[in-house]
JSON list of C-alpha atoms and ligand atoms in Angstrom, two decimals:
[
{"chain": "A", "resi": 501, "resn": "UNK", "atom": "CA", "xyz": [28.14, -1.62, -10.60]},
{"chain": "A", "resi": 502, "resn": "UNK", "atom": "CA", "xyz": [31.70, -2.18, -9.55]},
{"chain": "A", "resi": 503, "resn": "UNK", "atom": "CA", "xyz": [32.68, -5.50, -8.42]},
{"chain": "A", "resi": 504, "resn": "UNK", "atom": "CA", "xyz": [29.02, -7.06, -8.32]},
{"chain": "A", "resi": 505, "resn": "UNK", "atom": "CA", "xyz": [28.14, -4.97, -5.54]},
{"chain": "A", "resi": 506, "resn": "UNK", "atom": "CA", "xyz": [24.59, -3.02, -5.96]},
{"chain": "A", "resi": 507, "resn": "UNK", "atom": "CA", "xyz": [24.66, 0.40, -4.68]},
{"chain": "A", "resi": 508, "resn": "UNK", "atom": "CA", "xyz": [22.01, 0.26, -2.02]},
{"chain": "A", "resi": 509, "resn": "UNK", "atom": "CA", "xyz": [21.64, 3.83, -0.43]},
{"chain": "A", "resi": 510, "resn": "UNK", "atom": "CA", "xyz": [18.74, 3.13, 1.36]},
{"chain": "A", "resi": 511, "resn": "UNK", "atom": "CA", "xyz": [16.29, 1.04, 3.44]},
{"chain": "A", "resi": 512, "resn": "UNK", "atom": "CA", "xyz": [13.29, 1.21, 1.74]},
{"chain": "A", "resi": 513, "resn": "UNK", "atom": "CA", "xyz": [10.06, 0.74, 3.34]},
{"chain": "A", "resi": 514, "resn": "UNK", "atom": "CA", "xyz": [7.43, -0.85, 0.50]},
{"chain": "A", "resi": 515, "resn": "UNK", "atom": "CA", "xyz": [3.25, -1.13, 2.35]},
{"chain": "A", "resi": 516, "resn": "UNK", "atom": "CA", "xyz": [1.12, -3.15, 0.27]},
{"chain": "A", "resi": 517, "resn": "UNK", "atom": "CA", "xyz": [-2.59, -2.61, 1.58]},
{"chain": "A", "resi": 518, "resn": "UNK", "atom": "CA", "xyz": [-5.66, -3.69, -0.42]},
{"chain": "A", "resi": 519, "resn": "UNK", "atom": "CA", "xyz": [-9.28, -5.02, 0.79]},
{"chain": "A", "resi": 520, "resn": "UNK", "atom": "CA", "xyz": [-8.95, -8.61, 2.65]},
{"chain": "A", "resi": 521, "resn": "UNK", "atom": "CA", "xyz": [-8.71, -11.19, -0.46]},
{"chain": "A", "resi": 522, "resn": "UNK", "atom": "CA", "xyz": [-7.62, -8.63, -3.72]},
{"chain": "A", "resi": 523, "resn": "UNK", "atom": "CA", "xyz": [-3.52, -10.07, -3.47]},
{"chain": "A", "resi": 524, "resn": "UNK", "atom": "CA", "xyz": [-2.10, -8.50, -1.07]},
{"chain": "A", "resi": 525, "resn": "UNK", "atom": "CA", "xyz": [-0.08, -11.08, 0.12]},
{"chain": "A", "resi": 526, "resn": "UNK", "atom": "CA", "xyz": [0.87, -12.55, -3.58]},
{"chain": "A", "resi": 527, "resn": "UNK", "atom": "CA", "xyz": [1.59, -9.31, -4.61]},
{"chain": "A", "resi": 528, "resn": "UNK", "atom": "CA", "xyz": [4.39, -9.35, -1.51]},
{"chain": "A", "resi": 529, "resn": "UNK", "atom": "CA", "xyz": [5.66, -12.91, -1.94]},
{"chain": "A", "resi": 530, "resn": "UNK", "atom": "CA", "xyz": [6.19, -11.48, -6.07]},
{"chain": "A", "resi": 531, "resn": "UNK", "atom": "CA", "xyz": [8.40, -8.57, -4.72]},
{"chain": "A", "resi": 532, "resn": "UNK", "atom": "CA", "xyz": [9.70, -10.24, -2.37]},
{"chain": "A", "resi": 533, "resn": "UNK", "atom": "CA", "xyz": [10.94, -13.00, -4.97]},
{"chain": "A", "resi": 534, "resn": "UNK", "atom": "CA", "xyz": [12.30, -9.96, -6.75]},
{"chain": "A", "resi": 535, "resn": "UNK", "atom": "CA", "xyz": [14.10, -8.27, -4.38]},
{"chain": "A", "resi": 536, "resn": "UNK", "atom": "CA", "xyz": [17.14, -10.35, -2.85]},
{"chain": "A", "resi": 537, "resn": "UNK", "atom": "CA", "xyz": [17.19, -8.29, 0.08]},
{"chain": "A", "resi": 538, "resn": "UNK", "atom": "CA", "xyz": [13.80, -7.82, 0.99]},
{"chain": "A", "resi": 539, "resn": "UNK", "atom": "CA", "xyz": [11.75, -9.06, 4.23]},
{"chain": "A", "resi": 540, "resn": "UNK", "atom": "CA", "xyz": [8.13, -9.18, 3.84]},
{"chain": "A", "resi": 541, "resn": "UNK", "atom": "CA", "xyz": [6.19, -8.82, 7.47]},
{"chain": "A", "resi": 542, "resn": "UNK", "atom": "CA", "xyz": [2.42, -9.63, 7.64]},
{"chain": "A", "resi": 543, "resn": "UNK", "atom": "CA", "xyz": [0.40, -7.37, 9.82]},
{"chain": "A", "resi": 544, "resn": "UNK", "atom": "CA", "xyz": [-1.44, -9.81, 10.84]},
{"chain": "A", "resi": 545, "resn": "UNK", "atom": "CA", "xyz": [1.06, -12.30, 12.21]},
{"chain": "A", "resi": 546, "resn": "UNK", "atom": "CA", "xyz": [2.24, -9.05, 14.43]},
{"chain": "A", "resi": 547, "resn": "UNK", "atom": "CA", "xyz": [-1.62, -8.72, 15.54]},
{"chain": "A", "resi": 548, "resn": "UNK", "atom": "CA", "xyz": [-1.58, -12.53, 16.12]},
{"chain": "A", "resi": 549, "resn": "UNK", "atom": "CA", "xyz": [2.25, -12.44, 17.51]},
{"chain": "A", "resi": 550, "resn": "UNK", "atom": "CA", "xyz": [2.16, -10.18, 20.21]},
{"chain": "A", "resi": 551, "resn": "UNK", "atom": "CA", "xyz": [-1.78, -10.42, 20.67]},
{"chain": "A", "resi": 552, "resn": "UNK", "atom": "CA", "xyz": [-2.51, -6.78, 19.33]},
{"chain": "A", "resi": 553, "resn": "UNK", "atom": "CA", "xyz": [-5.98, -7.02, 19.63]},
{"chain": "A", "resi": 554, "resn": "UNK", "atom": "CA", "xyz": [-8.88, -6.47, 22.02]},
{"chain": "A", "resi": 555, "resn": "UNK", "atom": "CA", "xyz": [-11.72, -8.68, 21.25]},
{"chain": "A", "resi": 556, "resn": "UNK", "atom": "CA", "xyz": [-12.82, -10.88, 18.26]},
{"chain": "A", "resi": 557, "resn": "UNK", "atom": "CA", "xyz": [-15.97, -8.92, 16.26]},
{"chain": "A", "resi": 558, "resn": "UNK", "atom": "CA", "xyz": [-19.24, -11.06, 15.61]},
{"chain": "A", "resi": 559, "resn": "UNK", "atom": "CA", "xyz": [-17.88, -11.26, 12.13]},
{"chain": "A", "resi": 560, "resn": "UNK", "atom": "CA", "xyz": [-15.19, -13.26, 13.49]},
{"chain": "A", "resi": 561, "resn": "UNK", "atom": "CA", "xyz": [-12.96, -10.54, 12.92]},
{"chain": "A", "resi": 562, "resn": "UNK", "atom": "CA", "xyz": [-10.27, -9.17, 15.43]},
{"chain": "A", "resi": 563, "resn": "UNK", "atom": "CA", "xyz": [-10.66, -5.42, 16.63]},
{"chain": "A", "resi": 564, "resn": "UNK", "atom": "CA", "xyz": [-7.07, -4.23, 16.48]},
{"chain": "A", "resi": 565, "resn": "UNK", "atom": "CA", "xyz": [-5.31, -2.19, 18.97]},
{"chain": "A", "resi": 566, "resn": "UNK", "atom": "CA", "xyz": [-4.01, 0.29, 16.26]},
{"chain": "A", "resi": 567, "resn": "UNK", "atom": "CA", "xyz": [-2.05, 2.13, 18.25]},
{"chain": "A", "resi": 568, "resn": "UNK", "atom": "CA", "xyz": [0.01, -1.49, 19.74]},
{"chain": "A", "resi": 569, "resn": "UNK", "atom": "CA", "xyz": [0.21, -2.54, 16.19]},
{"chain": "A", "resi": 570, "resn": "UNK", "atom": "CA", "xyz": [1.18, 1.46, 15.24]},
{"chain": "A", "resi": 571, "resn": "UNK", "atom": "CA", "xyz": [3.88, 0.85, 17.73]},
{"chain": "A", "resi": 572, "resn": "UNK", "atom": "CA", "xyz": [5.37, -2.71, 17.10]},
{"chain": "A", "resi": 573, "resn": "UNK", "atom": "CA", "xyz": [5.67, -2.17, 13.29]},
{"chain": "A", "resi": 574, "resn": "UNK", "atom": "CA", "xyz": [7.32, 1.12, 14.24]},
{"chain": "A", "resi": 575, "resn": "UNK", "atom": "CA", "xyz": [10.12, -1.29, 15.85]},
{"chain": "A", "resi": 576, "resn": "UNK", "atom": "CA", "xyz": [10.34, -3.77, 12.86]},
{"chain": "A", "resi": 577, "resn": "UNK", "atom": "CA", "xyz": [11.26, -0.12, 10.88]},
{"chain": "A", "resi": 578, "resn": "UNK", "atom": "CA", "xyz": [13.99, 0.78, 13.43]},
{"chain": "A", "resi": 579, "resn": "UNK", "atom": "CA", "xyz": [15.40, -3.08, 13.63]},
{"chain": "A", "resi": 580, "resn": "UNK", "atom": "CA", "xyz": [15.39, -2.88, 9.62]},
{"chain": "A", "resi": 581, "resn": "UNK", "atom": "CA", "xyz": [18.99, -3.54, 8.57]},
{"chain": "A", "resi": 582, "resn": "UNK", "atom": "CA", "xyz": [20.54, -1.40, 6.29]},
{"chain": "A", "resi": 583, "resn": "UNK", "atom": "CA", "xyz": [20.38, -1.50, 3.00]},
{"chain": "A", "resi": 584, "resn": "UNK", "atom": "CA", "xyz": [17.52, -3.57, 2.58]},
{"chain": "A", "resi": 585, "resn": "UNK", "atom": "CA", "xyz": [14.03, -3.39, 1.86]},
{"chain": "A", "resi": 586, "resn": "UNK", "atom": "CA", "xyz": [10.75, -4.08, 4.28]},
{"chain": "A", "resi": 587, "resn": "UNK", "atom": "CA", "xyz": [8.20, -5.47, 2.81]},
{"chain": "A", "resi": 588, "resn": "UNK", "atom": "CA", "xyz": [5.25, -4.42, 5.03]},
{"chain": "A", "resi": 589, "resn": "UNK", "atom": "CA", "xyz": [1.32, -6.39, 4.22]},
{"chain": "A", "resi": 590, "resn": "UNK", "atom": "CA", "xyz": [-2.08, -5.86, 5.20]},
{"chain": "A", "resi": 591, "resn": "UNK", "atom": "CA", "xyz": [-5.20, -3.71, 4.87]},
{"chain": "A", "resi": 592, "resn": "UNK", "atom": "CA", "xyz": [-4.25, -2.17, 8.17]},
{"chain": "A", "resi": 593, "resn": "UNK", "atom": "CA", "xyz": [-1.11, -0.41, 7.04]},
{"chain": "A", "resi": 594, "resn": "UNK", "atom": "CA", "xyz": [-2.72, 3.56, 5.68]},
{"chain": "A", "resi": 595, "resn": "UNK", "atom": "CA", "xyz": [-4.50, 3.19, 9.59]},
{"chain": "A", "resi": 596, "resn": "UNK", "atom": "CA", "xyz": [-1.68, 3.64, 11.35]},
{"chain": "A", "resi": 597, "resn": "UNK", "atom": "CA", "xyz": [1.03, 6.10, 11.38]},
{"chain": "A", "resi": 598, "resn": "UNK", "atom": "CA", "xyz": [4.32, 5.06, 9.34]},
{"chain": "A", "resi": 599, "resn": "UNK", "atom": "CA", "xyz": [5.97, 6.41, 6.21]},
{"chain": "A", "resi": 600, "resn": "UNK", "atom": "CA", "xyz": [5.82, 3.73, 3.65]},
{"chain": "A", "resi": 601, "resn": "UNK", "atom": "CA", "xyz": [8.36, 4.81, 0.74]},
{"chain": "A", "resi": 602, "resn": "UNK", "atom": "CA", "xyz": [6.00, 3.72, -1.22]},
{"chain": "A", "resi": 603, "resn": "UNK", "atom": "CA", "xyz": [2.56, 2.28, -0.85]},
{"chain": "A", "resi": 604, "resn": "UNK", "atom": "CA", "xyz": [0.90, -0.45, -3.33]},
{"chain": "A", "resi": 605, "resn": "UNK", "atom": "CA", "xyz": [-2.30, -1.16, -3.20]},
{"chain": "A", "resi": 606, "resn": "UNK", "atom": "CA", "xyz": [-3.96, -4.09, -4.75]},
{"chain": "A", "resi": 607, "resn": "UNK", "atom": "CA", "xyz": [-6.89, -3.74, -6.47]},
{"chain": "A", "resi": 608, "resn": "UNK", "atom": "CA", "xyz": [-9.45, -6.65, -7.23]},
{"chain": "A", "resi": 609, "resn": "UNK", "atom": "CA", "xyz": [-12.56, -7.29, -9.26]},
{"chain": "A", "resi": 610, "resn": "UNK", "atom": "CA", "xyz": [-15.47, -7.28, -7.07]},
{"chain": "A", "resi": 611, "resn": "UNK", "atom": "CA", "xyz": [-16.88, -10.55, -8.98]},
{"chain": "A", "resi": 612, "resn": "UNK", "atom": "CA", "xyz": [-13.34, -12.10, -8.64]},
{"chain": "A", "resi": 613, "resn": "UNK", "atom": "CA", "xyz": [-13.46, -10.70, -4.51]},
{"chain": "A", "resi": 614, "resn": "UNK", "atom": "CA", "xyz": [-16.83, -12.35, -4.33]},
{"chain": "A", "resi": 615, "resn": "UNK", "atom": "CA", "xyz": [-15.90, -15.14, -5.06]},
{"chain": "A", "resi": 616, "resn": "UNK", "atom": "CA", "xyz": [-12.14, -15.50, -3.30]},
{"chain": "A", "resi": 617, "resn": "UNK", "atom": "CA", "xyz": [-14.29, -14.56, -0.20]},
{"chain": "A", "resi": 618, "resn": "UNK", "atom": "CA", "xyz": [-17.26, -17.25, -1.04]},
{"chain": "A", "resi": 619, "resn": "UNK", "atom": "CA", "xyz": [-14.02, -19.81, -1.16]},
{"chain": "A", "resi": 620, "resn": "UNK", "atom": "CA", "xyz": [-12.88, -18.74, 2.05]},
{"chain": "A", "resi": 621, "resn": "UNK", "atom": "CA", "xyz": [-16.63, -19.31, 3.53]},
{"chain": "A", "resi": 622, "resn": "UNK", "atom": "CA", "xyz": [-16.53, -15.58, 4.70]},
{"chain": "A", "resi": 623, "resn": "UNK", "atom": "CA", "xyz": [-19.74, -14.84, 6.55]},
{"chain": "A", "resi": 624, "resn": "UNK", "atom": "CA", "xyz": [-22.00, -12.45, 3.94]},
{"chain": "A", "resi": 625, "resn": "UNK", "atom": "CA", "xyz": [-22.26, -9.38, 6.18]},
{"chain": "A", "resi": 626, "resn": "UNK", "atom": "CA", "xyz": [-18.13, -9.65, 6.06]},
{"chain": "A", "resi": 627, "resn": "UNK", "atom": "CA", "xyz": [-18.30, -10.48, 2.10]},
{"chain": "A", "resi": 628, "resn": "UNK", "atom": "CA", "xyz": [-20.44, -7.06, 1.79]},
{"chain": "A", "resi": 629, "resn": "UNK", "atom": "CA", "xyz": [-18.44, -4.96, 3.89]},
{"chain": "A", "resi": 630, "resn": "UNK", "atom": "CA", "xyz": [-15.70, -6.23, 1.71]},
{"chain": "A", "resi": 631, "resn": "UNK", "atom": "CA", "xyz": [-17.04, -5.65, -1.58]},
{"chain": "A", "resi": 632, "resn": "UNK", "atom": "CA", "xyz": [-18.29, -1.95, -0.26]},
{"chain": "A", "resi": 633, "resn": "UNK", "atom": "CA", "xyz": [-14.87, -1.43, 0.55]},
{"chain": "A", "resi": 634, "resn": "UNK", "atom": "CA", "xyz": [-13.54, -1.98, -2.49]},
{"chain": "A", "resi": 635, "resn": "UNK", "atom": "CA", "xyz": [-15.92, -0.46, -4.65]},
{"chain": "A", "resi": 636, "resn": "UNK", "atom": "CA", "xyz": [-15.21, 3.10, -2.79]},
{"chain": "A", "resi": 637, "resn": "UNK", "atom": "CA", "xyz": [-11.47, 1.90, -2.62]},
{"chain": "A", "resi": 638, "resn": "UNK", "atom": "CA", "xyz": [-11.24, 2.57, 0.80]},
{"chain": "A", "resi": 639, "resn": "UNK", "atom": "CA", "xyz": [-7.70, 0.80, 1.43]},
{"chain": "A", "resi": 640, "resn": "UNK", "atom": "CA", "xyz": [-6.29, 3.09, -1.58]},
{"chain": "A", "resi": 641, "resn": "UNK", "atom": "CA", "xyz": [-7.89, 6.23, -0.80]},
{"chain": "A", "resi": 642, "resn": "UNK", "atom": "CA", "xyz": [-6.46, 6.12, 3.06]},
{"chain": "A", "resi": 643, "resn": "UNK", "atom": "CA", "xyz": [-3.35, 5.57, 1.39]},
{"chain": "A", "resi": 644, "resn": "UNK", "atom": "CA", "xyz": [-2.69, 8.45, -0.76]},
{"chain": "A", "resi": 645, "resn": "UNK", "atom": "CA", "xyz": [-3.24, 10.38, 2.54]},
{"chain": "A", "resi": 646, "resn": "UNK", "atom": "CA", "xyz": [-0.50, 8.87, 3.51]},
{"chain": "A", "resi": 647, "resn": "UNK", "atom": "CA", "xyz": [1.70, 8.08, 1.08]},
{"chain": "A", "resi": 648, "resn": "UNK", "atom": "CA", "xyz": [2.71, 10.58, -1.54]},
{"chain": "A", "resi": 649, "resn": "UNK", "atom": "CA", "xyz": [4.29, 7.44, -3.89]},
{"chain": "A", "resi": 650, "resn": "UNK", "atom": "CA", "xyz": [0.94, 5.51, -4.00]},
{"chain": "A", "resi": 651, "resn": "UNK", "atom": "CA", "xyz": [0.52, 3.19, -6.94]},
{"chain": "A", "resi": 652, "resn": "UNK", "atom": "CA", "xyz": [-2.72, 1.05, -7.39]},
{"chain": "A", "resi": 653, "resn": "UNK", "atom": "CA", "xyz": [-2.24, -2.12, -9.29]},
{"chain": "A", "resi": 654, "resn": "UNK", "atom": "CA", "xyz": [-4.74, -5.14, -10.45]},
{"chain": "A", "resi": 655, "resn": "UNK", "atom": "CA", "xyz": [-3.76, -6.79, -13.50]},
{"chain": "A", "resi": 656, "resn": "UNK", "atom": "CA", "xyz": [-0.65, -8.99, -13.79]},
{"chain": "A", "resi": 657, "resn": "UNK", "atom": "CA", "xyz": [1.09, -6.41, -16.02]},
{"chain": "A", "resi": 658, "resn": "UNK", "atom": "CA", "xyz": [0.47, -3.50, -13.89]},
{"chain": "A", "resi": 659, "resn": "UNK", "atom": "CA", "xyz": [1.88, -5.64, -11.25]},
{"chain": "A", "resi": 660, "resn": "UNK", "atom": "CA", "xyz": [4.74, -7.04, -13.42]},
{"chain": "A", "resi": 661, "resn": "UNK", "atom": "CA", "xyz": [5.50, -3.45, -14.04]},
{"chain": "A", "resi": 662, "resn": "UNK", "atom": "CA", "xyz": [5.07, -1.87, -10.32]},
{"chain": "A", "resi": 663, "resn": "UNK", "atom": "CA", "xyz": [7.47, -4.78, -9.51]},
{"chain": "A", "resi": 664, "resn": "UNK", "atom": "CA", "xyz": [10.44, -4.34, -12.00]},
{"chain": "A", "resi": 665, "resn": "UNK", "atom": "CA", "xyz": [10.16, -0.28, -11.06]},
{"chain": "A", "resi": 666, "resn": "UNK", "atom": "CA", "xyz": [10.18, -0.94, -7.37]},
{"chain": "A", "resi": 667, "resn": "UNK", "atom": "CA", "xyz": [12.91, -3.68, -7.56]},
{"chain": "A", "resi": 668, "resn": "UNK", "atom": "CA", "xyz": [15.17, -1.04, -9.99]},
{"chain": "A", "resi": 669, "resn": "UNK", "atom": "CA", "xyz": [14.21, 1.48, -7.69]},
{"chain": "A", "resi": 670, "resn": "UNK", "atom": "CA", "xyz": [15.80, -0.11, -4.41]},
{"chain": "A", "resi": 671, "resn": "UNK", "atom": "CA", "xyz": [18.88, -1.40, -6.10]},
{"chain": "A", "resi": 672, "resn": "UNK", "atom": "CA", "xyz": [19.72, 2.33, -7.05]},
{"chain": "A", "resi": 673, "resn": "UNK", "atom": "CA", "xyz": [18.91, 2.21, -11.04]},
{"chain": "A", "resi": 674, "resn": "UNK", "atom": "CA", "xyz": [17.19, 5.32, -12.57]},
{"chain": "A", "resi": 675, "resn": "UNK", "atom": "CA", "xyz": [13.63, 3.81, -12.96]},
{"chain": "A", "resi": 676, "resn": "UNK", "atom": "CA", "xyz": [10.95, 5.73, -14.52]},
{"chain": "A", "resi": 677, "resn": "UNK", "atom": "CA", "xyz": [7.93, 5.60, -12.51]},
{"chain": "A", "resi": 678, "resn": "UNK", "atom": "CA", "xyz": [4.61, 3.78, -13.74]},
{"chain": "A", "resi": 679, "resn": "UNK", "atom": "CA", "xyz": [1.38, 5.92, -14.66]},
{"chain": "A", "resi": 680, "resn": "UNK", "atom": "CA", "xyz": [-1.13, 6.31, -12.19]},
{"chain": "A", "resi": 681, "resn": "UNK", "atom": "CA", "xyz": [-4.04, 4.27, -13.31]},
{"chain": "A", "resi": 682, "resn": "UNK", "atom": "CA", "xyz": [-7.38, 5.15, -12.16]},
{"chain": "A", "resi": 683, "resn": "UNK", "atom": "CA", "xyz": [-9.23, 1.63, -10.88]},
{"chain": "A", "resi": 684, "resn": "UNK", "atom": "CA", "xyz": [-12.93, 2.05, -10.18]},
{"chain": "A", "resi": 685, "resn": "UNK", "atom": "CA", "xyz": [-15.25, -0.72, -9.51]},
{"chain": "A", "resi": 686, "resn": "UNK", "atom": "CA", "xyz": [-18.29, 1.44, -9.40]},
{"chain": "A", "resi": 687, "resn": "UNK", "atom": "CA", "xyz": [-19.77, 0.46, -12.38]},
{"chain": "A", "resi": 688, "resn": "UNK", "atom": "CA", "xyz": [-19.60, -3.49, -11.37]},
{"chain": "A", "resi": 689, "resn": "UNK", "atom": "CA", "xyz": [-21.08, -2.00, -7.98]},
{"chain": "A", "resi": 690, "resn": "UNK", "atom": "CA", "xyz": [-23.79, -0.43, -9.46]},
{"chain": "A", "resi": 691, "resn": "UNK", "atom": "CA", "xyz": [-24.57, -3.38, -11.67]},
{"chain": "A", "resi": 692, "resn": "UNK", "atom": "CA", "xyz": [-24.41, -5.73, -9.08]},
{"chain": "A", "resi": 693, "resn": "UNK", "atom": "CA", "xyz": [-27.18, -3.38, -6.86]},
{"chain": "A", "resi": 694, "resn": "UNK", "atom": "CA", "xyz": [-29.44, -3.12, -9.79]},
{"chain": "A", "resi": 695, "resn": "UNK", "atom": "CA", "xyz": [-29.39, -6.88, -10.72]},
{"chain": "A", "resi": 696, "resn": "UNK", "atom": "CA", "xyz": [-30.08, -7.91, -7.37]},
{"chain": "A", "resi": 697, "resn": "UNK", "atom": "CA", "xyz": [-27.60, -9.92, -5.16]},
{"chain": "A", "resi": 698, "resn": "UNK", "atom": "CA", "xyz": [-27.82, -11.88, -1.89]},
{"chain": "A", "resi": 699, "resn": "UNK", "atom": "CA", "xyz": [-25.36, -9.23, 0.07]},
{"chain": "A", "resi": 700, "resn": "UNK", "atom": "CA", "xyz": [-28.51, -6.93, 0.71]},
{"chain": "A", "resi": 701, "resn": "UNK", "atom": "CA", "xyz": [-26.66, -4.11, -1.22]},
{"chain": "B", "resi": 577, "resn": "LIG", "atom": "N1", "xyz": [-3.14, -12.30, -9.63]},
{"chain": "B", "resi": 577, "resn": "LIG", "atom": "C1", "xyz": [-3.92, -13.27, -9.14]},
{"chain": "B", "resi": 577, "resn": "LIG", "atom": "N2", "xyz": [-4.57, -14.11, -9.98]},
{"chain": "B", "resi": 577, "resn": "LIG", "atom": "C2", "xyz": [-5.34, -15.07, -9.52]},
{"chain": "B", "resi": 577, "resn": "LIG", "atom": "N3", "xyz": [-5.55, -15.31, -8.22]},
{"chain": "B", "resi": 577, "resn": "LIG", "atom": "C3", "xyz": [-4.94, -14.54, -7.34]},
{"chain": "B", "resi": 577, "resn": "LIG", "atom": "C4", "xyz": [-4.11, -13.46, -7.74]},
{"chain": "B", "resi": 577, "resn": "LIG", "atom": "N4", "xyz": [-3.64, -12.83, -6.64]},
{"chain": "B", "resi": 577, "resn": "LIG", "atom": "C5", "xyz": [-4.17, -13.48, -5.60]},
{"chain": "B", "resi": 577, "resn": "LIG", "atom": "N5", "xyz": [-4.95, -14.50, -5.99]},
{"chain": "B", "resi": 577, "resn": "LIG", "atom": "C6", "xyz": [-5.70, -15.44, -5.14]},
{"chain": "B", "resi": 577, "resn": "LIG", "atom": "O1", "xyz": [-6.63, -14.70, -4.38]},
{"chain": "B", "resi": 577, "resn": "LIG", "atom": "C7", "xyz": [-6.68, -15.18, -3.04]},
{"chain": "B", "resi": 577, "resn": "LIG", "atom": "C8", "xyz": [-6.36, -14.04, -2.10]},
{"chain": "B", "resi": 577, "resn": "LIG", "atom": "O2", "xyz": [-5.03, -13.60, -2.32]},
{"chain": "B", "resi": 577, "resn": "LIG", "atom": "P1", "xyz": [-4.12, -13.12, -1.11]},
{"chain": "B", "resi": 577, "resn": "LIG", "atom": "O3", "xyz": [-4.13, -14.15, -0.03]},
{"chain": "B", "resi": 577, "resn": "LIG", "atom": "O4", "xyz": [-2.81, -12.73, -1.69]},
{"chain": "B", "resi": 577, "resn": "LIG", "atom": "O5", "xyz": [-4.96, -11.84, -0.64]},
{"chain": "B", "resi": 577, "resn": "LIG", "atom": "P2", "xyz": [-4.70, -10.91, 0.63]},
{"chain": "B", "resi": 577, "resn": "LIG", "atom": "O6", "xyz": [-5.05, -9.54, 0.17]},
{"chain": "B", "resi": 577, "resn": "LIG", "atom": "O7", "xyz": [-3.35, -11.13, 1.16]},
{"chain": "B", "resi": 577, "resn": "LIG", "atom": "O8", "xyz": [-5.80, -11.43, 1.65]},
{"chain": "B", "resi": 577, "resn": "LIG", "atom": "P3", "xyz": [-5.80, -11.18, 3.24]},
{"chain": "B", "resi": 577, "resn": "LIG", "atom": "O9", "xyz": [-6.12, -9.73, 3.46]},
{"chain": "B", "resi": 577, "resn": "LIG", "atom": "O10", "xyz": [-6.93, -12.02, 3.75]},
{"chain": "B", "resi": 577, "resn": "LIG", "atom": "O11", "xyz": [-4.48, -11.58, 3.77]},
{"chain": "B", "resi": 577, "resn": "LIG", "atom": "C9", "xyz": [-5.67, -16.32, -2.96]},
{"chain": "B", "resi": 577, "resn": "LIG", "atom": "O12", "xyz": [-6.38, -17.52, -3.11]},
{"chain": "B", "resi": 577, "resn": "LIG", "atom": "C10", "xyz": [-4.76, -16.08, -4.15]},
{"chain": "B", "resi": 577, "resn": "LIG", "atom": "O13", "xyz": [-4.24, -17.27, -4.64]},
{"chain": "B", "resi": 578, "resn": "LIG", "atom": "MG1", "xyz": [-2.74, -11.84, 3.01]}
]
């Protein structure tokens, strides 16, 4: 690398999707950190921006106008400067149609989303449409439809990892690519529906 200057090829698009509450959003401000030239855009400040929705849910949840949102993040791609790396967040981003370079999705304990959610004084008809969501991994699922790169990550090392390939990757070093690791929560699912819980699951 010649005179300090990285060789930069590309503008890499990075989504990081993931089930409200499992990191998202850490996970991005971690890459982010990592990647000089790297701009991380929230989803939802775009939905919240530009007012991409069409009514608040009785969850307290905003309906999204997918294909608004679809088309405004569309426009962040094109304004991307080049050379540098968009860091795009939020459980919306397999739903609408962009081509992530490569798509992380964060993957969460459903005892450990329980109780991030609890914290947040989620409703409990929005905790268990959460924790069902993340027990059939419905973020990463969409996403490997969509994305042919698609890692899922939930420890710190798999995220320490995912981050010193990605950052390698988008400053042009041969970087060999982390396994695909196979997260289930089933099992916790299943446990927590036999024990009994107070999500009527
Ligand atoms: N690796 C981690 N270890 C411990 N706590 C974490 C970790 N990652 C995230 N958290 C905590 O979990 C909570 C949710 O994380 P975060 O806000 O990043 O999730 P998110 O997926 O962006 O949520 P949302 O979809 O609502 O934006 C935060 O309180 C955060 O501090
Ligand atoms: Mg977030």
């Amino acid at each position: 690398l010649a005179g300090g200057h990285q060789i930069k090829s590309k503008d890499f698009v990075i989504a990081v999707s993931g089930t409200p509450g499992s990191g998202k959003s850490s996970f991005a401000k971690a890459l982010n950190e990592a990647i000089p030239s790297s701009k991380v855009i929230e989803l939802n400040d775009l939905v919240d921006e530009f007012k991409l929705f069409s009514s608040v849910d009785k969850m307290g949840s905003k309906v999204v106008k997918l294909k608004e949102l679809e088309k405004k993040t569309k426009e962040k791609i094109k304004e991307q400067e080049k050379g540098t790396t968009l860091i795009l967040v939020g459980h919306l981003t397999p739903e609408i149609s962009i081509h992530p370079d490569i798509t992380v999705v964060t993957r969460v304990t459903l005892h450990e989303l329980i109780k991030r959610l609890e914290i947040r004084k989620y409703q409990k008809e929005k905790i268990k449409e959460n924790i069902v969501s993340e027990s059939v991994d419905y973020c990463g699922t969409k996403a490997k439809e969509q994305c042919k790169e698609t890692y899922e990550v939930e420890t710190d090392q798999d995220k320490k990892e995912l981050i010193d390939y990605i950052s390698g990757k988008v400053s042009g070093k041969d970087v060999t690519a982390p396994e695909i690791k196979e997260i289930s929560n089933f099992d916790e699912l299943l446990e927590l529906v036999t024990e009994g819980n107070k999500y009527s699951l």
